[in-house]
Amino acid sequence: MQSIYNIGSRFWYMTPVSETDRPILGMVVGEDRILMIDAGNSESHALIFLEMLTEKGISNPDFVLLTHWHWDHIFGLSALGDAFSISSEQTKDEIKKLLPLSWSDEALNQRVAEGTEIEFCSSAIKKEFQEHRDIKITLPLLTFEDKIEMDLGGVTCILQQVGGDHAADSVVVYVKEEKILFLADCIYADIFSPKWNFTVDGTRGLLDKLETFDAETYILSHGKPISREEFRNEANMLRTIADLTEKYEGNMARISSEYEKQAGRVLTEDEIETVEYFVNGYEMNYGNKG
Ligand SMILES: [Zn+2]
C-alpha cells in the first residue's frame, strides 16, 4: 500500500514498493508550474500518484524529469502525455537502446540467460505487469547537459547530472527553497555488472558533487527521506570504505578489520555488504589481488 506525504509546503512524494521495485515519486508544486520527479515503473504507478495528489487538490504536472534510464523510473512516462518530459542527454541515449526490446517472459528470460538483463529487474517487471504487459517506452522531449534550473513560481529546482556507479546518467533534483535533495538512485551500487559494485573513484566523484548542495532532507528512491546527519553518516561510511579499499588494494579481510578498529565495534550488515561491493569494484578494475 502506497501513501503520499509532504515535506515543507512545496514537495510531495509517494512511498516505494520493494516487491515490484516501484521507486519513490516526487512532485514539486510551484505557484505557476508543477514538476514531477520520475515517471514510475508503469502507467498505473504514475497514475495512482496523480490520483492521490488530486485528492489533495494538486493538479497534474506540467513537467516530468527522468532521473536515469532504469525501467522502474521511466516505464510510466507513456501515461504522462500532457507533461513536458525532461532528461539528461545521456539518459535519452540509454532509453533509445530499450526501444527495440520485447518485454515478454520469453524475451526477459533470454536476456537474463545471455547476460544483457539482470534477474532482479526481470522478476520485478513480471510482478509489476502480471496481466497486461503493455509497455510503451517514450522518449523525453527536452534534454540537457550538466544542469538546468527551473523556476516553478516561489520554488526553484536545480536539475544536475551527477553520475556515479549506479548509473552514469544519474540526475539529482535540488529543491532550493525547501533544502531537499532528491538523490533518486545515484548513491546505490552498480547493479548491472556481473557483481554488484562500488568503485573508489566513482564514489569520491559523486560525493564531491553531492556535498556542494546545502540540503536538510535527502531522498533515496528505494528507501525513505533521510536527514542531513543520516546522509553525512552514509557519506562518511562510503568515503572511509573507499579509502580503505584503496589502501589495502581490495583485500576484504584487511578492509573489514581496519574499519572495525576505527569504529570500535563489529560491522553492521549494511557495512559488510558495502565492503563486498567495494572489493568487487576493485577486482573489476584491477583484477583479483587477494
Ligand atoms: Zn536505478
Short mmCIF file of C-alpha atoms and ligand atoms in Angstrom, two decimals:
data_model
loop_
_atom_site.label_atom_id
_atom_site.label_comp_id
_atom_site.label_asym_id
_atom_site.label_seq_id
_atom_site.Cartn_x
_atom_site.Cartn_y
_atom_site.Cartn_z
CA MET A 1 0.00 0.00 0.00
CA GLN A 2 1.46 3.31 -1.07
CA SER A 3 0.96 6.57 0.78
CA ILE A 4 1.74 10.18 -0.03
CA TYR A 5 3.40 12.67 2.29
CA ASN A 6 4.55 16.26 2.04
CA ILE A 7 7.81 17.81 3.19
CA GLY A 8 7.59 21.56 3.65
CA SER A 9 4.94 23.37 1.64
CA ARG A 10 6.15 22.62 -1.90
CA PHE A 11 7.10 18.97 -2.05
CA TRP A 12 5.11 15.74 -2.08
CA TYR A 13 6.24 12.16 -2.52
CA MET A 14 4.76 8.67 -2.72
CA THR A 15 6.34 5.79 -0.79
CA PRO A 16 8.13 2.99 -2.71
CA VAL A 17 7.12 -0.67 -3.13
CA SER A 18 10.07 -3.05 -2.89
CA GLU A 19 8.35 -6.18 -4.28
CA THR A 20 7.71 -4.63 -7.69
CA ASP A 21 10.66 -2.22 -7.39
CA ARG A 22 8.47 0.89 -7.52
CA PRO A 23 10.69 3.86 -6.57
CA ILE A 24 9.61 6.97 -4.69
CA LEU A 25 7.95 9.53 -6.99
CA GLY A 26 8.23 13.22 -6.19
CA MET A 27 6.22 16.34 -7.04
CA VAL A 28 7.45 19.90 -6.65
CA VAL A 29 4.46 22.22 -6.57
CA GLY A 30 5.24 25.81 -7.53
CA GLU A 31 2.80 28.70 -7.70
CA ASP A 32 2.92 28.64 -11.53
CA ARG A 33 4.15 25.20 -12.57
CA ILE A 34 4.47 21.66 -11.22
CA LEU A 35 7.42 19.32 -11.73
CA MET A 36 7.12 15.56 -11.26
CA ILE A 37 10.29 13.64 -10.43
CA ASP A 38 10.43 10.26 -12.19
CA ALA A 39 7.64 8.67 -14.19
CA GLY A 40 7.35 5.41 -12.27
CA ASN A 41 7.70 1.76 -13.27
CA SER A 42 4.33 1.53 -15.07
CA GLU A 43 1.41 3.66 -16.16
CA SER A 44 -0.56 2.51 -13.12
CA HIS A 45 2.28 3.56 -10.83
CA ALA A 46 2.33 7.07 -12.35
CA LEU A 47 -1.45 7.40 -12.36
CA ILE A 48 -2.03 6.33 -8.75
CA PHE A 49 0.34 9.10 -7.64
CA LEU A 50 -1.58 11.68 -9.68
CA GLU A 51 -4.89 10.40 -8.29
CA MET A 52 -3.70 10.63 -4.71
CA LEU A 53 -2.45 14.18 -5.32
CA THR A 54 -5.72 15.19 -6.98
CA GLU A 55 -7.46 14.26 -3.71
CA LYS A 56 -5.21 16.81 -2.02
CA GLY A 57 -6.15 19.46 -4.58
CA ILE A 58 -2.90 19.29 -6.57
CA SER A 59 -3.09 19.45 -10.37
CA ASN A 60 -1.30 17.18 -12.82
CA PRO A 61 2.35 18.04 -13.55
CA ASP A 62 3.48 20.45 -16.29
CA PHE A 63 6.92 18.80 -16.42
CA VAL A 64 8.33 15.38 -15.62
CA LEU A 65 12.03 14.72 -15.07
CA LEU A 66 13.53 11.25 -15.56
CA THR A 67 16.40 10.83 -13.07
CA HIS A 68 18.05 7.99 -15.05
CA TRP A 69 17.23 5.35 -17.67
CA HIS A 70 16.38 2.36 -15.45
CA TRP A 71 12.98 0.81 -16.26
CA ASP A 72 11.43 1.48 -12.88
CA HIS A 73 11.88 5.25 -13.33
CA ILE A 74 10.67 5.56 -16.94
CA PHE A 75 8.02 2.96 -17.89
CA GLY A 76 5.25 5.21 -16.53
CA LEU A 77 6.07 8.08 -18.91
CA SER A 78 3.54 6.98 -21.55
CA ALA A 79 0.76 7.84 -19.06
CA LEU A 80 2.04 11.40 -18.69
CA GLY A 81 1.47 12.66 -22.23
CA ASP A 82 0.26 16.08 -21.05
CA ALA A 83 3.51 16.77 -19.23
CA PHE A 84 6.67 18.09 -20.89
CA SER A 85 9.32 15.41 -20.32
CA ILE A 86 12.96 16.20 -19.50
CA SER A 87 16.14 14.16 -19.01
CA SER A 88 19.88 14.37 -19.42
CA GLU A 89 21.11 13.72 -22.95
CA GLN A 90 22.77 10.54 -21.74
CA THR A 91 19.50 9.26 -20.25
CA LYS A 92 17.74 9.74 -23.58
CA ASP A 93 20.53 7.87 -25.38
CA GLU A 94 20.20 4.96 -22.94
CA ILE A 95 16.39 4.85 -23.25
CA LYS A 96 16.72 4.70 -27.06
CA LYS A 97 18.54 1.37 -26.62
CA LEU A 98 15.44 -0.07 -24.91
CA LEU A 99 13.06 0.82 -27.76
CA PRO A 100 13.58 -2.35 -29.86
CA LEU A 101 13.34 -4.75 -26.90
CA SER A 102 10.44 -7.08 -26.15
CA TRP A 103 9.31 -7.40 -22.51
CA SER A 104 7.60 -10.81 -22.74
CA ASP A 105 8.58 -13.51 -20.22
CA GLU A 106 10.44 -15.33 -23.00
CA ALA A 107 12.39 -12.26 -24.10
CA LEU A 108 13.25 -11.30 -20.49
CA ASN A 109 14.39 -14.86 -19.68
CA GLN A 110 16.53 -14.92 -22.80
CA ARG A 111 18.21 -11.61 -21.98
CA VAL A 112 18.89 -12.77 -18.42
CA ALA A 113 20.40 -16.01 -19.78
CA GLU A 114 22.68 -14.14 -22.18
CA GLY A 115 23.63 -11.57 -19.52
CA THR A 116 22.09 -8.43 -21.04
CA GLU A 117 19.37 -8.15 -18.37
CA ILE A 118 19.53 -8.91 -14.67
CA GLU A 119 17.26 -11.30 -12.78
CA PHE A 120 16.46 -8.57 -10.22
CA CYS A 121 14.78 -6.38 -12.88
CA SER A 122 13.28 -9.26 -14.86
CA SER A 123 11.44 -10.64 -11.85
CA ALA A 124 10.20 -7.20 -10.74
CA ILE A 125 8.91 -6.43 -14.27
CA LYS A 126 7.00 -9.74 -14.26
CA LYS A 127 5.46 -8.88 -10.88
CA GLU A 128 4.53 -5.30 -11.85
CA PHE A 129 2.99 -6.34 -15.20
CA GLN A 130 1.16 -9.55 -14.32
CA GLU A 131 -1.82 -9.14 -16.63
CA HIS A 132 -1.11 -6.61 -19.36
CA ARG A 133 2.49 -6.06 -20.34
CA ASP A 134 1.55 -3.02 -22.39
CA ILE A 135 4.89 -1.27 -22.07
CA LYS A 136 5.19 1.77 -24.35
CA ILE A 137 8.64 3.28 -23.95
CA THR A 138 8.52 7.03 -24.53
CA LEU A 139 11.49 9.28 -25.19
CA PRO A 140 11.85 12.57 -23.28
CA LEU A 141 11.19 15.78 -25.24
CA LEU A 142 13.86 18.06 -23.82
CA THR A 143 17.40 17.01 -22.95
CA PHE A 144 20.21 18.88 -21.22
CA GLU A 145 23.87 18.50 -20.43
CA ASP A 146 25.26 19.13 -16.94
CA LYS A 147 22.43 21.15 -15.35
CA ILE A 148 19.40 23.35 -15.75
CA GLU A 149 17.46 25.50 -13.33
CA MET A 150 13.65 25.71 -13.28
CA ASP A 151 11.66 28.49 -11.64
CA LEU A 152 8.26 26.96 -10.86
CA GLY A 153 6.98 30.10 -9.10
CA GLY A 154 8.09 30.56 -5.50
CA VAL A 155 10.25 27.48 -5.72
CA THR A 156 13.38 26.76 -7.75
CA CYS A 157 14.71 23.37 -8.82
CA ILE A 158 18.25 22.63 -9.96
CA LEU A 159 18.41 19.52 -12.12
CA GLN A 160 22.03 18.36 -12.23
CA GLN A 161 23.69 15.31 -13.72
CA VAL A 162 25.97 13.78 -11.07
CA GLY A 163 26.57 10.29 -12.48
CA GLY A 164 28.04 7.72 -10.07
CA ASP A 165 28.48 3.95 -10.13
CA HIS A 166 24.75 3.13 -10.20
CA ALA A 167 24.12 4.93 -13.49
CA ALA A 168 26.44 7.36 -15.28
CA ASP A 169 23.42 9.38 -16.45
CA SER A 170 22.03 9.98 -12.93
CA VAL A 171 20.47 13.39 -12.31
CA VAL A 172 19.56 14.79 -8.89
CA VAL A 173 16.98 17.49 -8.16
CA TYR A 174 17.76 20.17 -5.61
CA VAL A 175 14.64 21.94 -4.38
CA LYS A 176 16.37 25.11 -3.25
CA GLU A 177 13.85 26.83 -1.00
CA GLU A 178 12.91 23.58 0.74
CA LYS A 179 16.53 22.36 1.01
CA ILE A 180 15.56 18.96 -0.35
CA LEU A 181 18.00 16.94 -2.46
CA PHE A 182 16.22 14.20 -4.44
CA LEU A 183 19.06 11.71 -4.94
CA ALA A 184 16.99 9.07 -6.77
CA ASP A 185 19.27 6.01 -7.10
CA CYS A 186 22.60 7.81 -7.54
CA ILE A 187 24.27 6.62 -4.33
CA TYR A 188 23.38 2.97 -4.86
CA ALA A 189 25.84 0.41 -6.24
CA ASP A 190 26.27 -0.60 -9.88
CA ILE A 191 23.81 -3.49 -10.19
CA PHE A 192 24.28 -4.12 -13.92
CA SER A 193 27.75 -5.67 -13.74
CA PRO A 194 28.28 -9.41 -13.10
CA LYS A 195 28.99 -8.49 -9.45
CA TRP A 196 27.24 -5.56 -7.73
CA ASN A 197 29.93 -3.00 -7.02
CA PHE A 198 31.13 0.43 -5.90
CA THR A 199 34.32 1.97 -7.26
CA VAL A 200 36.68 4.21 -5.28
CA ASP A 201 36.81 6.96 -7.92
CA GLY A 202 33.10 6.75 -8.77
CA THR A 203 32.17 7.14 -5.10
CA ARG A 204 34.52 10.03 -4.41
CA GLY A 205 33.49 11.90 -7.56
CA LEU A 206 29.81 11.52 -6.75
CA LEU A 207 30.10 12.54 -3.08
CA ASP A 208 32.17 15.61 -4.03
CA LYS A 209 29.26 16.76 -6.21
CA LEU A 210 26.50 15.90 -3.74
CA GLU A 211 28.25 17.68 -0.89
CA THR A 212 28.07 21.02 -2.75
CA PHE A 213 24.30 21.16 -2.09
CA ASP A 214 23.08 22.71 1.13
CA ALA A 215 20.29 20.24 1.91
CA GLU A 216 18.41 19.23 5.04
CA THR A 217 16.49 16.31 3.56
CA TYR A 218 17.79 13.68 1.13
CA ILE A 219 15.55 11.31 -0.79
CA LEU A 220 16.73 7.86 -1.82
CA SER A 221 14.28 6.39 -4.32
CA HIS A 222 14.15 2.88 -2.88
CA GLY A 223 14.37 3.97 0.74
CA LYS A 224 12.98 6.98 2.53
CA PRO A 225 13.76 10.60 3.17
CA ILE A 226 16.78 10.93 5.47
CA SER A 227 18.15 13.85 7.47
CA ARG A 228 21.36 15.76 6.83
CA GLU A 229 23.01 13.85 9.68
CA GLU A 230 21.95 10.47 8.29
CA PHE A 231 23.26 11.46 4.86
CA ARG A 232 26.57 12.55 6.38
CA ASN A 233 26.90 9.21 8.16
CA GLU A 234 26.22 7.35 4.90
CA ALA A 235 28.71 9.53 3.01
CA ASN A 236 31.35 9.06 5.73
CA MET A 237 30.90 5.29 5.62
CA LEU A 238 31.29 5.26 1.82
CA ARG A 239 34.38 7.51 1.93
CA THR A 240 36.01 5.50 4.73
CA ILE A 241 35.50 2.20 2.94
CA ALA A 242 36.68 3.75 -0.36
CA ASP A 243 39.89 4.92 1.37
CA LEU A 244 40.47 1.50 2.96
CA THR A 245 39.77 -0.29 -0.32
CA GLU A 246 42.47 1.79 -1.97
CA LYS A 247 44.91 1.41 0.94
CA TYR A 248 44.51 -2.37 1.23
CA GLU A 249 44.13 -2.97 -2.52
CA GLY A 250 40.72 -4.58 -2.27
CA ASN A 251 41.64 -7.10 0.43
CA MET A 252 38.31 -7.78 2.15
CA ALA A 253 39.72 -9.11 5.46
CA ARG A 254 42.09 -6.16 5.96
CA ILE A 255 39.49 -3.56 4.99
CA SER A 256 36.96 -5.07 7.42
CA SER A 257 39.35 -5.39 10.35
CA GLU A 258 40.68 -1.85 9.93
CA TYR A 259 37.13 -0.45 9.68
CA GLU A 260 36.17 -2.34 12.86
CA LYS A 261 39.21 -0.98 14.62
CA GLN A 262 38.35 2.60 13.61
CA ALA A 263 34.67 2.21 14.53
CA GLY A 264 35.41 0.30 17.75
CA ARG A 265 32.69 -2.27 17.05
CA VAL A 266 31.78 -5.07 14.68
CA LEU A 267 30.47 -4.13 11.23
CA THR A 268 26.74 -3.86 10.59
CA GLU A 269 25.15 -5.92 7.80
CA ASP A 270 24.97 -2.81 5.64
CA GLU A 271 28.68 -2.10 6.16
CA ILE A 272 29.67 -5.71 5.37
CA GLU A 273 27.67 -5.52 2.13
CA THR A 274 29.26 -2.17 1.25
CA VAL A 275 32.77 -3.58 1.80
CA GLU A 276 31.88 -6.50 -0.50
CA TYR A 277 30.69 -4.12 -3.21
CA PHE A 278 33.92 -2.08 -2.98
CA VAL A 279 36.01 -5.27 -3.17
CA ASN A 280 34.01 -6.28 -6.26
CA GLY A 281 34.64 -2.86 -7.81
CA TYR A 282 38.36 -3.10 -7.07
CA GLU A 283 38.59 -6.55 -8.64
CA MET A 284 36.63 -5.35 -11.65
CA ASN A 285 39.14 -2.53 -12.26
CA TYR A 286 42.43 -4.05 -11.09
CA GLY A 287 41.90 -7.83 -11.07
CA ASN A 288 41.84 -10.12 -8.03
CA LYS A 289 44.85 -9.43 -5.85
CA GLY A 290 43.58 -11.35 -2.83
ZN ZN B 1 18.31 2.73 -10.84
#
